[in-house]
CSV table of N, CA and C in Angstrom, one decimal:
chain,number,residue,atom,x,y,z
A,1,GLN,N,-14.0,1.8,-13.4
A,1,GLN,CA,-13.6,1.3,-12.0
A,1,GLN,C,-12.6,0.3,-11.9
A,2,VAL,N,-12.1,1.1,-10.5
A,2,VAL,CA,-10.3,0.4,-10.1
A,2,VAL,C,-10.8,-0.3,-8.8
A,3,GLN,N,-10.3,-0.9,-8.5
A,3,GLN,CA,-10.3,-2.5,-7.3
A,3,GLN,C,-8.6,-1.7,-7.1
A,4,LEU,N,-8.5,-2.2,-5.7
A,4,LEU,CA,-6.7,-2.4,-5.4
A,4,LEU,C,-7.5,-3.6,-3.9
A,5,VAL,N,-7.0,-4.7,-4.0
A,5,VAL,CA,-7.1,-5.9,-3.6
A,5,VAL,C,-5.6,-5.9,-2.5
A,6,ASP,N,-5.8,-6.0,-1.4
A,6,ASP,CA,-4.2,-6.0,-0.6
A,6,ASP,C,-4.6,-7.8,0.0
A,7,ALA,N,-3.5,-8.0,0.3
A,7,ALA,CA,-3.1,-9.7,1.0
A,7,ALA,C,-2.0,-9.8,1.9
A,8,GLY,N,-2.2,-10.6,1.9
A,8,GLY,CA,-0.5,-11.3,2.8
A,8,GLY,C,-0.7,-11.1,4.9
A,9,GLY,N,-1.9,-10.7,5.0
A,9,GLY,CA,-1.4,-10.4,6.3
A,9,GLY,C,-1.9,-11.4,7.1
A,10,GLY,N,-1.4,-11.9,7.9
A,10,GLY,CA,-1.9,-12.8,9.2
A,10,GLY,C,-1.3,-12.7,10.5
A,11,LEU,N,-1.1,-13.7,11.1
A,11,LEU,CA,-0.7,-13.7,12.5
A,11,LEU,C,0.4,-14.5,12.7
A,12,VAL,N,1.9,-13.7,13.5
A,12,VAL,CA,3.5,-13.7,13.4
A,12,VAL,C,3.8,-13.7,14.7
A,13,GLN,N,5.1,-14.8,15.1
A,13,GLN,CA,5.7,-13.8,16.3
A,13,GLN,C,6.6,-13.0,16.0
A,14,VAL,N,6.6,-12.2,17.4
A,14,VAL,CA,7.9,-11.6,17.2
A,14,VAL,C,9.9,-11.7,16.3
A,15,GLY,N,9.7,-10.9,15.9
A,15,GLY,CA,10.9,-11.0,15.3
A,15,GLY,C,10.6,-11.9,14.1
A,16,GLY,N,9.6,-12.3,13.3
A,16,GLY,CA,9.0,-12.7,12.3
A,16,GLY,C,8.8,-12.2,11.0
A,17,SER,N,8.4,-12.6,9.5
A,17,SER,CA,8.0,-11.9,8.6
A,17,SER,C,6.8,-11.8,8.2
A,18,LEU,N,6.3,-10.8,7.5
A,18,LEU,CA,6.0,-11.3,6.6
A,18,LEU,C,6.1,-9.9,5.0
A,19,ARG,N,5.3,-10.6,4.5
A,19,ARG,CA,4.9,-10.0,3.2
A,19,ARG,C,3.5,-9.9,2.3
A,20,LEU,N,3.2,-8.2,2.1
A,20,LEU,CA,1.6,-7.6,1.7
A,20,LEU,C,2.0,-7.3,0.2
A,21,SER,N,0.6,-8.1,-0.1
A,21,SER,CA,1.0,-7.1,-1.7
A,21,SER,C,-0.3,-7.0,-2.4
A,22,CYS,N,-0.2,-6.4,-2.8
A,22,CYS,CA,-1.8,-5.2,-3.0
A,22,CYS,C,-1.6,-4.6,-5.2
A,23,ALA,N,-2.6,-5.5,-5.1
A,23,ALA,CA,-2.9,-5.2,-6.9
A,23,ALA,C,-4.1,-4.4,-7.2
A,24,ALA,N,-4.0,-4.1,-8.2
A,24,ALA,CA,-4.4,-3.0,-8.8
A,24,ALA,C,-5.3,-3.3,-9.7
A,25,SER,N,-6.9,-3.3,-10.6
A,25,SER,CA,-7.3,-4.0,-11.7
A,25,SER,C,-7.9,-3.0,-11.7
A,26,GLY,N,-8.6,-3.2,-13.2
A,26,GLY,CA,-9.3,-2.2,-13.8
A,26,GLY,C,-9.5,-1.3,-14.8
A,27,SER,N,-9.8,0.0,-15.3
A,27,SER,CA,-10.2,0.6,-16.2
A,27,SER,C,-9.0,2.1,-15.5
A,28,ILE,N,-7.3,1.4,-15.8
A,28,ILE,CA,-6.2,1.8,-15.4
A,28,ILE,C,-5.7,2.0,-16.4
A,29,PHE,N,-5.3,4.3,-16.8
A,29,PHE,CA,-4.4,4.3,-18.2
A,29,PHE,C,-3.0,4.3,-17.1
A,30,SER,N,-2.6,5.0,-15.8
A,30,SER,CA,-1.6,4.6,-15.2
A,30,SER,C,-1.6,4.7,-14.3
A,31,ILE,N,-0.9,4.4,-12.7
A,31,ILE,CA,-0.3,4.6,-11.8
A,31,ILE,C,0.5,5.4,-11.0
A,32,ASP,N,0.5,7.1,-10.6
A,32,ASP,CA,1.0,7.2,-9.5
A,32,ASP,C,1.8,6.7,-8.8
A,33,GLY,N,2.1,7.8,-7.7
A,33,GLY,CA,2.9,6.8,-6.4
A,33,GLY,C,1.2,5.7,-6.1
A,34,MET,N,2.2,5.1,-4.9
A,34,MET,CA,1.5,4.0,-4.2
A,34,MET,C,2.1,4.0,-2.9
A,35,GLY,N,1.1,3.5,-1.7
A,35,GLY,CA,2.0,3.5,-0.7
A,35,GLY,C,1.3,2.4,0.5
A,36,TRP,N,1.6,2.4,1.6
A,36,TRP,CA,1.4,1.3,2.3
A,36,TRP,C,1.2,2.7,3.6
A,37,TYR,N,-0.1,2.1,4.4
A,37,TYR,CA,-0.7,2.9,5.7
A,37,TYR,C,-1.5,1.8,6.3
A,38,ARG,N,-1.1,2.3,7.6
A,38,ARG,CA,-2.3,1.2,9.0
A,38,ARG,C,-2.4,1.7,10.4
A,39,GLN,N,-3.2,0.6,10.6
A,39,GLN,CA,-4.6,1.8,11.6
A,39,GLN,C,-4.5,1.4,12.8
A,40,ALA,N,-3.7,1.0,13.7
A,40,ALA,CA,-4.1,0.3,14.7
A,40,ALA,C,-5.6,0.8,15.4
A,41,PRO,N,-5.6,-0.4,16.6
A,41,PRO,CA,-7.5,-0.4,17.0
A,41,PRO,C,-6.7,1.1,18.0
A,42,GLY,N,-7.9,2.6,18.4
A,42,GLY,CA,-8.0,3.5,18.6
A,42,GLY,C,-6.6,4.7,18.3
A,43,LYS,N,-6.4,3.9,16.7
A,43,LYS,CA,-4.8,5.0,16.7
A,43,LYS,C,-5.6,5.4,15.2
A,44,GLN,N,-4.8,6.5,14.7
A,44,GLN,CA,-5.4,7.6,13.6
A,44,GLN,C,-4.7,6.5,12.4
A,45,ARG,N,-5.0,6.7,11.2
A,45,ARG,CA,-4.1,5.9,10.0
A,45,ARG,C,-2.6,6.7,10.5
A,46,GLU,N,-1.6,6.1,9.9
A,46,GLU,CA,-0.4,6.8,9.2
A,46,GLU,C,0.2,6.4,8.3
A,47,VAL,N,1.3,6.7,7.7
A,47,VAL,CA,1.5,6.4,6.6
A,47,VAL,C,2.9,5.5,7.1
A,48,VAL,N,3.2,4.6,5.6
A,48,VAL,CA,4.1,3.4,6.5
A,48,VAL,C,5.4,3.2,5.5
A,49,ALA,N,5.1,3.8,4.2
A,49,ALA,CA,5.7,3.6,3.6
A,49,ALA,C,5.2,3.8,1.9
A,50,THR,N,5.7,4.7,1.3
A,50,THR,CA,5.8,5.4,-0.2
A,50,THR,C,7.0,4.7,-1.2
A,51,ILE,N,6.4,5.3,-2.4
A,51,ILE,CA,6.9,4.8,-3.4
A,51,ILE,C,6.0,5.5,-4.9
A,52,THR,N,7.1,6.4,-5.0
A,52,THR,CA,6.9,7.0,-6.9
A,52,THR,C,6.4,5.6,-8.1
A,53,SER,N,5.9,5.7,-9.5
A,53,SER,CA,6.1,5.3,-10.6
A,53,SER,C,7.7,4.9,-10.9
A,54,GLY,N,8.6,6.2,-10.1
A,54,GLY,CA,10.1,6.0,-10.7
A,54,GLY,C,10.3,4.7,-9.5
A,55,GLY,N,9.9,4.7,-8.5
A,55,GLY,CA,11.0,3.7,-7.7
A,55,GLY,C,11.8,4.3,-5.9
A,56,ASN,N,11.2,5.5,-6.1
A,56,ASN,CA,11.9,6.6,-5.1
A,56,ASN,C,10.9,6.0,-4.1
A,57,THR,N,11.3,5.6,-3.2
A,57,THR,CA,10.8,5.5,-1.4
A,57,THR,C,11.1,6.4,-0.5
A,58,ASN,N,10.5,6.1,0.6
A,58,ASN,CA,9.9,6.9,1.2
A,58,ASN,C,9.2,6.7,2.7
A,59,TYR,N,10.2,6.5,3.4
A,59,TYR,CA,9.7,5.7,5.4
A,59,TYR,C,9.8,6.3,6.4
A,60,ALA,N,8.6,5.7,6.8
A,60,ALA,CA,8.2,6.2,8.8
A,60,ALA,C,9.8,5.8,9.2
A,61,ASP,N,10.2,6.7,10.0
A,61,ASP,CA,11.0,6.5,11.0
A,61,ASP,C,10.6,5.3,11.7
A,62,PHE,N,9.8,4.7,12.2
A,62,PHE,CA,9.5,3.7,12.6
A,62,PHE,C,9.2,2.1,12.2
A,63,VAL,N,9.8,2.1,10.8
A,63,VAL,CA,9.6,0.7,9.9
A,63,VAL,C,11.4,1.2,9.0
A,64,LYS,N,12.3,1.8,9.3
A,64,LYS,CA,13.0,2.0,8.3
A,64,LYS,C,14.0,1.1,8.6
A,65,GLY,N,14.5,0.3,7.8
A,65,GLY,CA,14.9,-0.6,8.6
A,65,GLY,C,15.0,-2.2,9.1
A,66,ARG,N,13.8,-2.3,8.4
A,66,ARG,CA,12.7,-3.4,8.5
A,66,ARG,C,12.3,-3.2,7.4
A,67,PHE,N,11.2,-2.6,7.1
A,67,PHE,CA,10.5,-2.8,6.0
A,67,PHE,C,10.9,-2.3,4.8
A,68,THR,N,10.2,-2.5,3.7
A,68,THR,CA,10.8,-2.3,2.2
A,68,THR,C,9.5,-2.6,1.1
A,69,ILE,N,9.6,-1.3,0.8
A,69,ILE,CA,8.3,-1.5,-0.5
A,69,ILE,C,8.7,-1.2,-1.4
A,70,SER,N,8.3,-2.1,-2.5
A,70,SER,CA,8.8,-2.1,-4.1
A,70,SER,C,7.2,-2.4,-5.2
A,71,ARG,N,7.2,-1.8,-6.3
A,71,ARG,CA,5.8,-2.5,-7.4
A,71,ARG,C,6.8,-3.1,-8.4
A,72,ASP,N,5.6,-3.8,-8.9
A,72,ASP,CA,5.7,-4.2,-10.1
A,72,ASP,C,5.2,-3.7,-10.8
A,73,ASN,N,5.9,-2.4,-12.0
A,73,ASN,CA,4.7,-1.7,-12.3
A,73,ASN,C,3.7,-2.0,-14.0
A,74,ALA,N,4.3,-3.6,-13.8
A,74,ALA,CA,3.4,-4.0,-15.6
A,74,ALA,C,2.6,-4.8,-14.5
A,75,LYS,N,2.6,-4.9,-13.3
A,75,LYS,CA,1.6,-5.7,-13.0
A,75,LYS,C,0.7,-5.1,-12.1
A,76,ASN,N,0.8,-3.5,-12.2
A,76,ASN,CA,-0.1,-2.6,-11.5
A,76,ASN,C,-0.3,-2.7,-9.7
A,77,THR,N,1.3,-3.7,-9.5
A,77,THR,CA,1.2,-4.5,-8.1
A,77,THR,C,2.3,-3.4,-7.0
A,78,VAL,N,2.0,-3.3,-5.9
A,78,VAL,CA,3.1,-3.1,-4.8
A,78,VAL,C,2.8,-3.8,-3.4
A,79,TYR,N,4.4,-4.0,-3.1
A,79,TYR,CA,4.5,-5.0,-1.9
A,79,TYR,C,5.1,-4.0,-0.4
A,80,LEU,N,4.9,-5.0,0.9
A,80,LEU,CA,5.2,-4.3,1.8
A,80,LEU,C,6.0,-5.5,2.8
A,81,GLN,N,7.6,-5.9,2.4
A,81,GLN,CA,8.0,-6.4,2.7
A,81,GLN,C,8.7,-6.7,4.5
A,82,MET,N,8.0,-7.0,5.6
A,82,MET,CA,7.8,-6.4,7.1
A,82,MET,C,8.7,-7.8,7.4
A,83,ASN,N,9.7,-7.4,8.0
A,83,ASN,CA,10.5,-8.3,8.9
A,83,ASN,C,10.6,-7.2,10.5
A,84,SER,N,11.6,-8.5,11.7
A,84,SER,CA,11.4,-8.5,12.1
A,84,SER,C,10.4,-7.4,13.0
A,85,LEU,N,9.4,-8.0,12.9
A,85,LEU,CA,8.3,-7.8,13.5
A,85,LEU,C,8.0,-7.5,14.4
A,86,GLN,N,7.6,-6.6,15.4
A,86,GLN,CA,7.4,-6.2,17.1
A,86,GLN,C,5.4,-6.5,17.0
A,87,PRO,N,5.5,-6.5,18.1
A,87,PRO,CA,4.0,-6.6,18.6
A,87,PRO,C,3.1,-4.7,18.4
A,88,GLU,N,3.9,-3.8,18.2
A,88,GLU,CA,3.6,-2.3,18.0
A,88,GLU,C,3.2,-2.9,16.5
A,89,ASP,N,3.8,-3.1,15.7
A,89,ASP,CA,3.3,-2.9,14.4
A,89,ASP,C,1.7,-4.3,13.8
A,90,THR,N,1.4,-4.3,14.7
A,90,THR,CA,-0.2,-5.0,15.3
A,90,THR,C,-0.5,-3.9,14.2
A,91,ALA,N,-1.9,-3.9,13.1
A,91,ALA,CA,-2.9,-3.1,12.5
A,91,ALA,C,-3.2,-4.0,11.7
A,92,ILE,N,-4.2,-3.1,11.4
A,92,ILE,CA,-5.0,-3.1,9.9
A,92,ILE,C,-3.9,-2.6,8.1
A,93,TYR,N,-3.2,-2.8,8.0
A,93,TYR,CA,-2.5,-2.5,6.7
A,93,TYR,C,-3.4,-2.2,5.3
A,94,TYR,N,-3.1,-1.1,5.1
A,94,TYR,CA,-4.4,-0.5,3.9
A,94,TYR,C,-3.2,-0.3,3.0
A,95,CYS,N,-2.8,-0.3,1.3
A,95,CYS,CA,-2.7,0.1,0.7
A,95,CYS,C,-3.4,1.0,-0.5
A,96,TYR,N,-2.4,2.1,-1.2
A,96,TYR,CA,-2.7,3.4,-1.5
A,96,TYR,C,-3.0,3.6,-2.7
A,97,ALA,N,-3.2,3.6,-3.9
A,97,ALA,CA,-2.6,4.3,-5.4
A,97,ALA,C,-3.3,5.7,-5.8
A,98,ASP,N,-2.8,6.4,-6.5
A,98,ASP,CA,-2.6,7.5,-7.6
A,98,ASP,C,-2.9,6.9,-8.4
A,99,VAL,N,-4.3,6.7,-9.0
A,99,VAL,CA,-4.6,6.3,-10.3
A,99,VAL,C,-5.2,7.2,-11.6
A,100,ARG,N,-4.5,7.0,-12.2
A,100,ARG,CA,-4.9,8.1,-13.9
A,100,ARG,C,-6.0,7.0,-14.4
A,101,ILE,N,-7.2,7.9,-14.7
A,101,ILE,CA,-7.9,7.5,-15.6
A,101,ILE,C,-8.5,8.2,-16.7
A,102,ARG,N,-8.2,7.5,-17.9
A,102,ARG,CA,-9.0,8.4,-18.7
A,102,ARG,C,-10.1,8.6,-19.5
A,103,ASP,N,-10.8,9.2,-19.4
A,103,ASP,CA,-11.9,9.3,-20.3
A,103,ASP,C,-12.2,9.0,-21.2
A,104,VAL,N,-13.1,7.8,-22.0
A,104,VAL,CA,-13.0,7.8,-23.3
A,104,VAL,C,-14.0,8.4,-23.9
A,105,ARG,N,-14.5,9.4,-24.1
A,105,ARG,CA,-15.2,10.5,-24.6
A,105,ARG,C,-14.3,11.4,-24.9
A,106,THR,N,-14.0,12.4,-23.5
A,106,THR,CA,-13.3,13.8,-24.0
A,106,THR,C,-11.9,13.2,-23.8
A,107,MET,N,-11.0,11.4,-23.6
A,107,MET,CA,-9.9,11.5,-23.4
A,107,MET,C,-9.0,12.0,-22.6
A,108,VAL,N,-9.5,13.2,-21.6
A,108,VAL,CA,-9.1,13.7,-20.6
A,108,VAL,C,-9.2,12.8,-19.4
A,109,ILE,N,-7.3,12.8,-18.5
A,109,ILE,CA,-7.1,11.9,-18.3
A,109,ILE,C,-7.0,12.6,-16.2
A,110,ARG,N,-7.5,12.4,-15.3
A,110,ARG,CA,-7.2,12.5,-14.2
A,110,ARG,C,-7.3,11.4,-13.5
A,111,THR,N,-7.0,12.1,-12.2
A,111,THR,CA,-6.0,10.9,-10.8
A,111,THR,C,-7.2,11.1,-9.7
A,112,TYR,N,-7.3,9.4,-9.5
A,112,TYR,CA,-8.2,9.5,-8.7
A,112,TYR,C,-6.9,8.8,-7.1
A,113,GLY,N,-7.6,9.0,-6.0
A,113,GLY,CA,-7.1,8.2,-4.9
A,113,GLY,C,-7.8,7.1,-4.6
A,114,TYR,N,-7.5,5.9,-4.8
A,114,TYR,CA,-7.7,4.3,-4.3
A,114,TYR,C,-7.0,3.7,-3.2
A,115,TRP,N,-8.2,2.9,-2.1
A,115,TRP,CA,-7.6,2.7,-0.6
A,115,TRP,C,-7.8,0.5,-1.5
A,116,GLY,N,-7.2,0.0,-1.1
A,116,GLY,CA,-7.6,-1.4,-0.5
A,116,GLY,C,-8.3,-1.3,1.1
A,117,GLN,N,-8.8,-2.7,0.9
A,117,GLN,CA,-10.2,-2.7,1.9
A,117,GLN,C,-9.2,-3.4,3.2
A,118,GLY,N,-8.4,-3.2,3.5
A,118,GLY,CA,-7.1,-4.0,4.9
A,118,GLY,C,-6.8,-5.3,5.0
A,119,THR,N,-5.4,-5.5,5.5
A,119,THR,CA,-5.4,-6.5,5.8
A,119,THR,C,-5.0,-6.8,7.1
A,120,GLN,N,-5.3,-7.4,8.3
A,120,GLN,CA,-4.7,-7.5,9.2
A,120,GLN,C,-3.6,-8.0,9.7
A,121,VAL,N,-2.6,-7.7,10.5
A,121,VAL,CA,-0.9,-7.8,10.8
A,121,VAL,C,-1.4,-7.8,12.3
A,122,THR,N,-1.3,-9.2,12.9
A,122,THR,CA,-1.3,-9.8,14.0
A,122,THR,C,1.1,-10.0,14.8
A,123,VAL,N,0.9,-9.4,15.7
A,123,VAL,CA,2.5,-10.0,15.9
A,123,VAL,C,2.2,-10.1,17.3
A,124,SER,N,2.2,-11.1,18.1
A,124,SER,CA,2.2,-11.8,19.0
A,124,SER,C,4.0,-11.8,19.8
A,125,SER,N,3.1,-11.4,20.9
A,125,SER,CA,4.4,-11.6,21.9
A,125,SER,C,5.1,-12.8,22.2
């Protein structure tokens, strides 16, 4: 069993900052890509930022220069530092991870995708 727990959301004023975190736990062999997605009311879930196990990052155009994704592989944790927040950043933010799990009987390693439960970010004007 693998669980992703994301946290750090809240209510912030325009121009403010928040730092989200997402910790993975359970029977983890290793973690490949991790990322943050968001879903605003009435809209589809969209990618915000992703990071590989080696630290290569990609950002959606609407957050470039404002958000920074990072990870601590030793802690199986991914972070999202969000600065200069705007009302349009209001959404539920979800972390995602490609988790490699080794079957203890066959020793075969497979990759599964897991989502966090989501954390609400609200930016007030």
